[in-house]
Amino acid sequence: MVRKALQAAKEAPLDLKFNEKTTQMARTDFFEAVGKRMGYWRSLTVNLQSRDWCFVLEDMETSMAPNLEQLRLLGHFGAEESRSSVSLFGGASAPPRLKELSLACIPINLTSLRLGGLRSLTLESIPEISSSDILNACINSPLLESLWLESLVGLQDTSGHMNHSFIQLPSLIYLSLTDLPIPFLNLMLSIVVAPQLRSLYVGCDFQGHSTTQLFAVGMGNHITTISDVQTFDVTFENGGYEITIGKFRIGFNMDELAISHFQETFDWISDRLGRSLKELPLHLDLTNCEPELSYLEWFTRRATVTTLTLYSNPYSGTALELIIPFLSRPTTSDPVTWLLPDVETFSTNLVWDRGNPDILDMIAKRHSAHKGHDLATVTPKPFREIWLAYGGKGRIPHPNMEFLKEVQRVGQGAVVYWEREKLAPISS
């Protein structure tokens, strides 16, 4: 079928995809057929499932693909150790039209490619790669829009001989730096100037390294313009967190999340914004995590959380429901207050076949907290919207109407949703 398609294409540009997981064609047959037409390649995407990939690049090692615009070579984990570094295109520079390069777990010699003119660069688990290869690719690709570097733990530091002047990337929108040596991470963040950056994700082992120093030294060139911001979002999930403010998103992932790390990020964004983040309504999303009570107390003091989402995966999630009782009563801290008293929209999937009595109790107590309370205690606002969903295993059961009507009753006028469907008001 591939050979017939190639014959029918004649001299038209070829967009080629080979996914070893879904294809019914042998790899040798596919690459033997397309290798003869390299002059017409416009894009090539290869997804491999095994470590044996040697013959896949035979034609690319010796011949040029002059019209290639997109090259994606994605190997299986461990494939990077199955063979020494490979030079493409006979050791010549990359094709002049190449705009997107994605390499994962396949040891390609980047030095010989002398990359430049790229719009997107993704490098994951590439051995025998040097820091100067990456820096030169950035310097020679001023229109770069996306840069994704991941698991380059064997990165060779060869940047000492380079002039570490700023790298101007005025079009860069996405920057992801994961599992990189901390010195190189600091270097990238300190010399890359990206005024249009919209998404920054960092996932590295910060143990023994100061987060404050990372922000002070390495991030002064990012989010130079955050203005006209009305709300922002914070998501904690699986040991990491993400903050979205305006059009800018910053995320960190680490083995053990410390509130001090988040606090430094929070303060840094506040400084860049030039105003207190407590002035802005916040959506706090706790997904598959078990935040300590001190986290909620911190958000109560430092932020104005108006929307709270609690979500736990029924198969791999955490005991997130344990925090609900803490939302049902005043704190024991001084001064006494309620956790997250500004929440008006509550959303959760912590509902099972028979409902969740803790949720009922929490709603009832927050909605009646103003009755007979000490005037010195800040009481919670009543919920305006309550979004509930099934969090058990298996299919979503028929709604437990007895539980849902009770939610509506104690919610005292709050709009209640079940699985995104708005419930009809209960008759008085």
GROMACS .gro file of N, CA, C and O in nm, residues 101 118-123 134-135 137-138 141 144-150 152 167 169 171-178 180 184 188 192 197 199-201:
model
  152
  101LEU      N    1   1.208   2.009   1.493
  101LEU     CA    2   1.289   1.891   1.520
  101LEU      C    3   1.253   1.837   1.658
  101LEU      O    4   1.261   1.909   1.759
  118LEU      N    5   1.506   2.713   1.334
  118LEU     CA    6   1.397   2.630   1.386
  118LEU      C    7   1.285   2.715   1.445
  118LEU      O    8   1.308   2.825   1.497
  119ARG      N    9   1.163   2.662   1.439
  119ARG     CA   10   1.048   2.719   1.510
  119ARG      C   11   1.015   2.637   1.634
  119ARG      O   12   0.956   2.689   1.728
  120SER      N   13   1.052   2.508   1.634
  120SER     CA   14   1.022   2.419   1.746
  120SER      C   15   1.137   2.320   1.763
  120SER      O   16   1.180   2.258   1.666
  121LEU      N   17   1.183   2.304   1.888
  121LEU     CA   18   1.291   2.209   1.918
  121LEU      C   19   1.255   2.132   2.043
  121LEU      O   20   1.231   2.190   2.149
  122THR      N   21   1.251   1.998   2.032
  122THR     CA   22   1.223   1.910   2.144
  122THR      C   23   1.334   1.806   2.153
  122THR      O   24   1.359   1.735   2.057
  123LEU      N   25   1.398   1.799   2.268
  123LEU     CA   26   1.504   1.701   2.291
  123LEU      C   27   1.476   1.629   2.422
  123LEU      O   28   1.465   1.692   2.527
  134ILE      N   29   2.286   2.301   2.227
  134ILE     CA   30   2.156   2.360   2.252
  134ILE      C   31   2.160   2.512   2.242
  134ILE      O   32   2.073   2.575   2.180
  135LEU      N   33   2.262   2.572   2.302
  135LEU     CA   34   2.272   2.718   2.299
  135LEU      C   35   2.289   2.769   2.157
  135LEU      O   36   2.227   2.869   2.118
  137ALA      N   37   2.186   2.622   1.884
  137ALA     CA   38   2.059   2.605   1.814
  137ALA      C   39   1.964   2.719   1.846
  137ALA      O   40   1.893   2.769   1.759
  138CYS      N   41   1.964   2.765   1.971
  138CYS     CA   42   1.879   2.878   2.010
  138CYS      C   43   1.929   3.008   1.947
  138CYS      O   44   1.848   3.088   1.896
  141SER      N   45   1.836   3.030   1.591
  141SER     CA   46   1.692   3.016   1.562
  141SER      C   47   1.615   3.128   1.631
  141SER      O   48   1.539   3.105   1.725
  144LEU      N   49   1.238   3.094   1.710
  144LEU     CA   50   1.195   2.977   1.787
  144LEU      C   51   1.071   3.011   1.869
  144LEU      O   52   1.066   3.112   1.940
  145GLU      N   53   0.970   2.923   1.859
  145GLU     CA   54   0.845   2.945   1.931
  145GLU      C   55   0.827   2.845   2.046
  145GLU      O   56   0.757   2.875   2.144
  146SER      N   57   0.886   2.727   2.034
  146SER     CA   58   0.869   2.623   2.137
  146SER      C   59   1.003   2.555   2.162
  146SER      O   60   1.069   2.511   2.067
  147LEU      N   61   1.041   2.546   2.290
  147LEU     CA   62   1.165   2.479   2.328
  147LEU      C   63   1.135   2.386   2.443
  147LEU      O   64   1.090   2.428   2.550
  148TRP      N   65   1.159   2.256   2.422
  148TRP     CA   66   1.125   2.152   2.520
  148TRP      C   67   1.249   2.067   2.542
  148TRP      O   68   1.291   1.994   2.452
  149LEU      N   69   1.309   2.074   2.660
  149LEU     CA   70   1.427   1.997   2.694
  149LEU      C   71   1.394   1.909   2.813
  149LEU      O   72   1.352   1.959   2.919
  150GLU      N   73   1.415   1.777   2.801
  150GLU     CA   74   1.373   1.685   2.907
  150GLU      C   75   1.473   1.570   2.921
  150GLU      O   76   1.521   1.514   2.822
  152LEU      N   77   1.784   1.534   3.010
  152LEU     CA   78   1.919   1.543   2.953
  152LEU      C   79   2.020   1.537   3.067
  152LEU      O   80   2.103   1.626   3.086
  167ILE      N   81   2.040   3.563   2.484
  167ILE     CA   82   1.986   3.504   2.361
  167ILE      C   83   1.846   3.560   2.343
  167ILE      O   84   1.756   3.531   2.423
  169LEU      N   85   1.497   3.570   2.203
  169LEU     CA   86   1.398   3.485   2.138
  169LEU      C   87   1.262   3.555   2.147
  169LEU      O   88   1.176   3.519   2.228
  171SER      N   89   1.000   3.543   1.977
  171SER     CA   90   0.879   3.467   1.940
  171SER      C   91   0.853   3.348   2.031
  171SER      O   92   0.754   3.276   2.013
  172LEU      N   93   0.942   3.323   2.129
  172LEU     CA   94   0.928   3.205   2.214
  172LEU      C   95   0.803   3.215   2.300
  172LEU      O   96   0.784   3.313   2.373
  173ILE      N   97   0.718   3.112   2.292
  173ILE     CA   98   0.592   3.109   2.366
  173ILE      C   99   0.595   2.999   2.471
  173ILE      O  100   0.548   3.017   2.583
  174TYR      N  101   0.652   2.881   2.435
  174TYR     CA  102   0.652   2.765   2.525
  174TYR      C  103   0.796   2.728   2.560
  174TYR      O  104   0.878   2.707   2.471
  175LEU      N  105   0.823   2.717   2.690
  175LEU     CA  106   0.955   2.677   2.737
  175LEU      C  107   0.937   2.574   2.847
  175LEU      O  108   0.876   2.602   2.950
  176SER      N  109   0.988   2.452   2.824
  176SER     CA  110   0.978   2.345   2.923
  176SER      C  111   1.117   2.289   2.949
  176SER      O  112   1.187   2.247   2.856
  177LEU      N  113   1.157   2.289   3.076
  177LEU     CA  114   1.290   2.243   3.116
  177LEU      C  115   1.274   2.142   3.228
  177LEU      O  116   1.241   2.178   3.342
  178THR      N  117   1.298   2.013   3.197
  178THR     CA  118   1.270   1.907   3.293
  178THR      C  119   1.390   1.813   3.305
  178THR      O  120   1.448   1.772   3.204
  180LEU      N  121   1.703   1.850   3.414
  180LEU     CA  122   1.827   1.904   3.361
  180LEU      C  123   1.922   1.932   3.477
  180LEU      O  124   1.878   1.957   3.590
  184PHE      N  125   2.288   2.415   3.430
  184PHE     CA  126   2.241   2.446   3.294
  184PHE      C  127   2.102   2.508   3.299
  184PHE      O  128   2.070   2.596   3.219
  188MET      N  129   2.015   2.861   3.125
  188MET     CA  130   1.909   2.882   3.026
  188MET      C  131   1.813   2.992   3.069
  188MET      O  132   1.774   3.079   2.990
  192VAL      N  133   1.825   3.351   2.831
  192VAL     CA  134   1.718   3.354   2.730
  192VAL      C  135   1.623   3.469   2.761
  192VAL      O  136   1.568   3.478   2.872
  197LEU      N  137   0.678   3.507   2.623
  197LEU     CA  138   0.660   3.374   2.682
  197LEU      C  139   0.524   3.363   2.750
  197LEU      O  140   0.482   3.451   2.824
  199SER      N  141   0.415   3.014   2.852
  199SER     CA  142   0.414   2.892   2.933
  199SER      C  143   0.558   2.855   2.969
  199SER      O  144   0.642   2.835   2.881
  200LEU      N  145   0.583   2.847   3.100
  200LEU     CA  146   0.714   2.807   3.150
  200LEU      C  147   0.694   2.691   3.246
  200LEU      O  148   0.623   2.704   3.346
  201TYR      N  149   0.757   2.577   3.216
  201TYR     CA  150   0.745   2.459   3.303
  201TYR      C  151   0.884   2.412   3.341
  201TYR      O  152   0.971   2.394   3.255
   0.00000   0.00000   0.00000
